[in-house]
PDB file of C-alpha atoms and ligand atoms in Angstrom:
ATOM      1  CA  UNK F   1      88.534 114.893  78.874  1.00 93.00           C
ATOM      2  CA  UNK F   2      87.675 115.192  74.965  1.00 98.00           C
ATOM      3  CA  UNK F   3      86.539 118.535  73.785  1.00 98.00           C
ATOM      4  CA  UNK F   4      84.319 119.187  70.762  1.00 98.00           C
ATOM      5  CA  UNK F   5      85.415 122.082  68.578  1.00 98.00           C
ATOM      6  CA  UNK F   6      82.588 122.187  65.748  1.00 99.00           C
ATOM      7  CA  UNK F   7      82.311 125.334  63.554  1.00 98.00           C
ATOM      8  CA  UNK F   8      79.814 125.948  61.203  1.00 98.00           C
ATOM      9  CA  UNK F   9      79.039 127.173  57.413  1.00 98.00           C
ATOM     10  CA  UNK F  10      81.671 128.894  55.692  1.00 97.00           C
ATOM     11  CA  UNK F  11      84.128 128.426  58.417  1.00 98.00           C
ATOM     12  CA  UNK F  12      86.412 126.462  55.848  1.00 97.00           C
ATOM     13  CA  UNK F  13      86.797 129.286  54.094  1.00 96.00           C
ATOM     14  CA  UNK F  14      88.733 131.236  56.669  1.00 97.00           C
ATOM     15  CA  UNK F  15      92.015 132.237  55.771  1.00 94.00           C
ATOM     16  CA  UNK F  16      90.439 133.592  52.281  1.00 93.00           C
ATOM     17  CA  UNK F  17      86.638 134.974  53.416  1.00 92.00           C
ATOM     18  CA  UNK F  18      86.423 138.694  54.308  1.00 91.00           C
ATOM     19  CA  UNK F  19      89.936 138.860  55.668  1.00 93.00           C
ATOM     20  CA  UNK F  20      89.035 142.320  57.139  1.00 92.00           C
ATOM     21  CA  UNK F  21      86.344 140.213  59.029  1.00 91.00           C
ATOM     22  CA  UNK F  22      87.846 137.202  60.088  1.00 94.00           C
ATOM     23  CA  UNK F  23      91.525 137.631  59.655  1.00 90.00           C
ATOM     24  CA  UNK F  24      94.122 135.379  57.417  1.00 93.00           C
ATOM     25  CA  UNK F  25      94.067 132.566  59.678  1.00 96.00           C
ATOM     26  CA  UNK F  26      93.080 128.916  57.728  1.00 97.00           C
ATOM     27  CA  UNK F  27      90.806 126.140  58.767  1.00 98.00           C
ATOM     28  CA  UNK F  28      93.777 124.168  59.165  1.00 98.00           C
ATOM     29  CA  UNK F  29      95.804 126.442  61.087  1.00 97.00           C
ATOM     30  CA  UNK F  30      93.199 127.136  63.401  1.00 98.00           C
ATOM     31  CA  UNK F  31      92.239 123.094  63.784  1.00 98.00           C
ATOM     32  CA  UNK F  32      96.375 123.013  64.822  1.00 98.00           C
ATOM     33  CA  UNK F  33      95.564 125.791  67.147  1.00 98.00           C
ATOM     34  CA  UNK F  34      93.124 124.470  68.966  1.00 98.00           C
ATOM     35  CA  UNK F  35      94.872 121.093  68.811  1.00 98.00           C
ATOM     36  CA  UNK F  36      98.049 122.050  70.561  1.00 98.00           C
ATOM     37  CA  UNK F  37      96.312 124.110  72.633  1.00 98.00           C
ATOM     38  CA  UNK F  38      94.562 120.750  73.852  1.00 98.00           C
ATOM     39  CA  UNK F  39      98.262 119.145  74.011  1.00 98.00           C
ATOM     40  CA  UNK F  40      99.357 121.786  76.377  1.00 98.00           C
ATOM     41  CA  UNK F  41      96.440 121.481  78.681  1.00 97.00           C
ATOM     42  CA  UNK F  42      96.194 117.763  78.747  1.00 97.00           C
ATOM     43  CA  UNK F  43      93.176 117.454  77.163  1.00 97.00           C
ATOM     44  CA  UNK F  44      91.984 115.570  73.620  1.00 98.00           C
ATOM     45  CA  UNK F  45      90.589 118.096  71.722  1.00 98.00           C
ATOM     46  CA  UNK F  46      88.603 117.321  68.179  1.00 98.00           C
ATOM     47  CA  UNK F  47      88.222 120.329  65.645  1.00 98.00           C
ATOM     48  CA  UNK F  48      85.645 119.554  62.919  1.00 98.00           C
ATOM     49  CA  UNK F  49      83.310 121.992  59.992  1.00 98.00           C
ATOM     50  CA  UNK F  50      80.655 121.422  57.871  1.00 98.00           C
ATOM     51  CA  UNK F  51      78.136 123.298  55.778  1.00 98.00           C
ATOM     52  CA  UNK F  52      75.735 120.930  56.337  1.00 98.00           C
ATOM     53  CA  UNK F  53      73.065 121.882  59.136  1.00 98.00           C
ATOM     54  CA  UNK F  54      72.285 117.830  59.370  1.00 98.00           C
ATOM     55  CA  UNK F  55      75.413 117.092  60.087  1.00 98.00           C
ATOM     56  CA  UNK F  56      76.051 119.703  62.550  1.00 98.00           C
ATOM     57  CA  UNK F  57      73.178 118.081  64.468  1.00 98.00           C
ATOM     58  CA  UNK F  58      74.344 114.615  64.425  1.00 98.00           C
ATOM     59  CA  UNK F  59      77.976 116.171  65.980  1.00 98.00           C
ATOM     60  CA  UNK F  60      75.900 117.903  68.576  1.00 98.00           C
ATOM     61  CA  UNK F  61      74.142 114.625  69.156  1.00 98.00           C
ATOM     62  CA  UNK F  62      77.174 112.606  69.145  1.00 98.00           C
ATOM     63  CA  UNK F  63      79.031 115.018  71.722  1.00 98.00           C
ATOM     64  CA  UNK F  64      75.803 115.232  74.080  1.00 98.00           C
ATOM     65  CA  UNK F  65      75.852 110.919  74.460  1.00 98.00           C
ATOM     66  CA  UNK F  66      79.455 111.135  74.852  1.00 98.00           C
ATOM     67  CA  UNK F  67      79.272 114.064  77.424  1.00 98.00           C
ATOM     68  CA  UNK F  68      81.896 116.350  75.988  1.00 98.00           C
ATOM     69  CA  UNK F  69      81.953 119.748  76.290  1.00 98.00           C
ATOM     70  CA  UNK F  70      81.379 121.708  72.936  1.00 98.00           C
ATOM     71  CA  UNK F  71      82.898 124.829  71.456  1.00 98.00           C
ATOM     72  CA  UNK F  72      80.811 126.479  69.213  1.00 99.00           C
ATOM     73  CA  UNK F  73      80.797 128.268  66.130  1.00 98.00           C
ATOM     74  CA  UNK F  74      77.769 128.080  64.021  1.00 98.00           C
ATOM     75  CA  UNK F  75      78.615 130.723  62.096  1.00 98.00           C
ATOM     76  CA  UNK F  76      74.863 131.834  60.325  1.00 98.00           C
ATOM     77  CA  UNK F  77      73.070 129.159  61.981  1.00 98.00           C
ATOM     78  CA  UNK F  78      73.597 131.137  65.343  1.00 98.00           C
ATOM     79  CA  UNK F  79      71.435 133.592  64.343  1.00 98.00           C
ATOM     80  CA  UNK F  80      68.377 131.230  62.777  1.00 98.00           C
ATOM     81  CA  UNK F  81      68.637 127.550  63.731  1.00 98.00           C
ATOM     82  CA  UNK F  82      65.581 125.854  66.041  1.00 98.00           C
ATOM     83  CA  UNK F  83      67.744 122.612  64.887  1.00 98.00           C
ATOM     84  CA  UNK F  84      71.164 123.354  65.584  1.00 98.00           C
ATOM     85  CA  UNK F  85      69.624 124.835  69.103  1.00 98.00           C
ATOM     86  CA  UNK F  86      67.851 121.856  70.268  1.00 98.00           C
ATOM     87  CA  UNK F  87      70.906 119.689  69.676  1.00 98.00           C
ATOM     88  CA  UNK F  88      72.968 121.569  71.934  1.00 98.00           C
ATOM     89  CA  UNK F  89      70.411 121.771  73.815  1.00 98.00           C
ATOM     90  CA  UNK F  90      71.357 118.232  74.876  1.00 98.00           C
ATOM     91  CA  UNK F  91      74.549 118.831  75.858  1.00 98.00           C
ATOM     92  CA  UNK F  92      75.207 117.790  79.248  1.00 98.00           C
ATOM     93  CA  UNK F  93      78.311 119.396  79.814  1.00 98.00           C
ATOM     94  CA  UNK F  94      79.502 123.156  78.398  1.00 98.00           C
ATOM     95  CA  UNK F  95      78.699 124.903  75.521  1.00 98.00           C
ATOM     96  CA  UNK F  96      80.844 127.503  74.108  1.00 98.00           C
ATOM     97  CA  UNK F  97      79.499 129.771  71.757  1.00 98.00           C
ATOM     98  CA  UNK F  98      81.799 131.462  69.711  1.00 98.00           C
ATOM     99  CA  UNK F  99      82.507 134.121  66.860  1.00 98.00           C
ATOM    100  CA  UNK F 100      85.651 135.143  65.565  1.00 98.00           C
ATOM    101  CA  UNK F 101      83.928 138.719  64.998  1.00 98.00           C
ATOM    102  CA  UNK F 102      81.938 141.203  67.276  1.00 98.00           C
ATOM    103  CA  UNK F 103      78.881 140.245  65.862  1.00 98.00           C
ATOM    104  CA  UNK F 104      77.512 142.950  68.427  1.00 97.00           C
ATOM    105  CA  UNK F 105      79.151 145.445  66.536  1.00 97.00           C
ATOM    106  CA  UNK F 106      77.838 144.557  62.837  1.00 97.00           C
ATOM    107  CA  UNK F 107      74.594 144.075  61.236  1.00 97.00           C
ATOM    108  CA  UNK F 108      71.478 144.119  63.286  1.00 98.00           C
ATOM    109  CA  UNK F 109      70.879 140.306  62.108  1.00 97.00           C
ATOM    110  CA  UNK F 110      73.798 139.127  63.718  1.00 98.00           C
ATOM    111  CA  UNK F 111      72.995 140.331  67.250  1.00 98.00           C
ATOM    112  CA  UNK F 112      70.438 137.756  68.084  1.00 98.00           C
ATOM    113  CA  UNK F 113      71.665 134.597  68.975  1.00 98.00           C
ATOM    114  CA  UNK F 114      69.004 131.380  69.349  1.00 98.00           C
ATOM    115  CA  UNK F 115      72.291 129.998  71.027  1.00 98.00           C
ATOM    116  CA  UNK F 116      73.248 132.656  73.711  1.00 98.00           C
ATOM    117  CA  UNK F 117      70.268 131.594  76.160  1.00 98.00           C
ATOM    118  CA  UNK F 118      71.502 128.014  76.320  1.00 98.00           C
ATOM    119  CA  UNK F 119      75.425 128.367  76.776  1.00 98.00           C
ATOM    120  CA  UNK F 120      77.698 128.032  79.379  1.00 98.00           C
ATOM    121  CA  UNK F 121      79.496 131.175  77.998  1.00 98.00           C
ATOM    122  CA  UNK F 122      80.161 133.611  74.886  1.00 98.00           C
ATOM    123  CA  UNK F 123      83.448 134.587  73.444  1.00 98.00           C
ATOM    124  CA  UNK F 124      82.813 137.102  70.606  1.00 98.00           C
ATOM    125  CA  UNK F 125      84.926 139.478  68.842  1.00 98.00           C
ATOM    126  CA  UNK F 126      88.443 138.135  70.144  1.00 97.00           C
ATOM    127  CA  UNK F 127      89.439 136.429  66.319  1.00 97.00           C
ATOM    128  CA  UNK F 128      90.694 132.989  66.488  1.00 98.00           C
ATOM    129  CA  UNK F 129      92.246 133.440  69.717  1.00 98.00           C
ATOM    130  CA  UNK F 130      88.769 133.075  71.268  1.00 98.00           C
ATOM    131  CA  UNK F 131      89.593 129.351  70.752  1.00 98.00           C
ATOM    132  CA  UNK F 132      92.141 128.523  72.555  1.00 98.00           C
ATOM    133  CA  UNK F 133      91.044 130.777  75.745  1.00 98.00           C
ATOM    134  CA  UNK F 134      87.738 128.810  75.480  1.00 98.00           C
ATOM    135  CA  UNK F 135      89.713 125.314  75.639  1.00 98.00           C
ATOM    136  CA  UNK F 136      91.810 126.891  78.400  1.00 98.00           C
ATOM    137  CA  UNK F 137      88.674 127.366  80.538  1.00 98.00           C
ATOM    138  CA  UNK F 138      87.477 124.220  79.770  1.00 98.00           C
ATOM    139  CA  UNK F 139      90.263 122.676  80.766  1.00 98.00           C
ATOM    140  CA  UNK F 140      90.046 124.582  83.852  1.00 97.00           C
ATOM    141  CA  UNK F 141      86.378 123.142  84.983  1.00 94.00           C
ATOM    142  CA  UNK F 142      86.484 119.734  83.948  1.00 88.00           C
ATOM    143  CA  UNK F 143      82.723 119.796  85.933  1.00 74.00           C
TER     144      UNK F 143
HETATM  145  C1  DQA K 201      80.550 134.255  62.913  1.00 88.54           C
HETATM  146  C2  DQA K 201      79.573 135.421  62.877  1.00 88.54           C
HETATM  147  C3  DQA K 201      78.307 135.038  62.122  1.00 88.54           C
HETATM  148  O1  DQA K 201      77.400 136.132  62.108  1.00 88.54           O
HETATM  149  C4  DQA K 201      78.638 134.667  60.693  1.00 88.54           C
HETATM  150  O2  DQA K 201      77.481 134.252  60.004  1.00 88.54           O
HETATM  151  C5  DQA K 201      79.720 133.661  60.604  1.00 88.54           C
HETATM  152  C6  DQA K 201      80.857 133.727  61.521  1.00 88.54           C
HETATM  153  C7  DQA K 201      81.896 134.655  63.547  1.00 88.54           C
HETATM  154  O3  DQA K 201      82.684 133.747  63.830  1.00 88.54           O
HETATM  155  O4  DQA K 201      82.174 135.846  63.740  1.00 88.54           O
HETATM  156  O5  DQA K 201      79.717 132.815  59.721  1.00 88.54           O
HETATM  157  O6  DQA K 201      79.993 133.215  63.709  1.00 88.54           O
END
C-alpha cells in the first residue's frame, strides 16, 4: 500500500510560522515522521507541499487513478476550495483530513470545512502527531 501525505499552503513554513500555533516542528522533520512511521507499519508512504492550488489538484488526481489513500492537510484551502474538494472527491480509497491546530477552537472562518463532508475521518488539534496516528489507521484498513 502507498499512502499520499499532501499538505497545503504555508505548510513549508512550519517549524518557523506561528510557533504558538503549530509548534517548532519543520517540513522536513515532519516528511521523516510520517516516513518512518510508514517504515514501521510496512507501508510506502509519500509526503509532499505546495502553495499552488493547481498542483494540489493534479496530486489529488494522481492519487485517485492510483487508488491511494490520502492524508490531508489543505491548510486555507479547507475552508474555501470547490477545486481542491472535487479532486478528492475522486478518491476511491480514504481521505484524511487533517490540521495540526483545533481549528474548532479559533476563528469562526476556520470552522467550516468544504472537506469534512467528504472524508473518511478528521484529526484536528493533535499537532503533528495527528500524522502518524492517521498513517497508523490506515495501515490498519488497507480496505
Ligand atoms: C491548518 C488550519 C487552517 O485553518 C490553516 O489555514 C492552516 C493550517 C492546520 O493544520 O491547523 O494553514 O490546516
Amino acid at each position: 500500500m502507498k499512502v499520499f501525505v499532501f499538505n497545503g499552503p504555508n505548510l513549508g513554513r512550519l517549524g518557523k510560522r506561528e510557533p504558538s500555533v503549530y509548534g517548532s516542528t519543520t517540513h522536513d522533520d515532519l516528511a521523516a515522521l510520517c516516513v518512518q512511521t510508514g517504515e514501521e507499519l510496512g507501508v510506502e508512504v509519500e509526503v509532499r507541499q505546495t502553495d499552488h492550488e493547481g498542483e494540489m489538484v493534479g496530486w489529488l488526481h494522481e492519487a485517485a487513478d492510483g487508488g491511494h489513500p490520502v492524508v490531508l492537510n489543505a491548510g486555507a484551502w479547507t475552508h474555501y476550495s470547490i477545486a481542491v474538494r472535487d479532486a478528492a472527491a475522486q478518491l476511491s480509497a480514504p481521505l484524511i483530513e487533517l490540521h495540526i491546530s483545533n481549528v474548532h477552537k479559533r476563528e469562526a472562518f476556520r470552522h467550516h470545512s468544504v472537506l469534512s463532508d467528504i472524508a473518511t475521518a478528521v484529526i484536528a488539534g493533535l499537532g503533528v502527531d495527528g500524522y502518524p496516528l492517521a498513517l497508523r489507521w490506515l495501515a490498519a484498513h488497507p480496505g
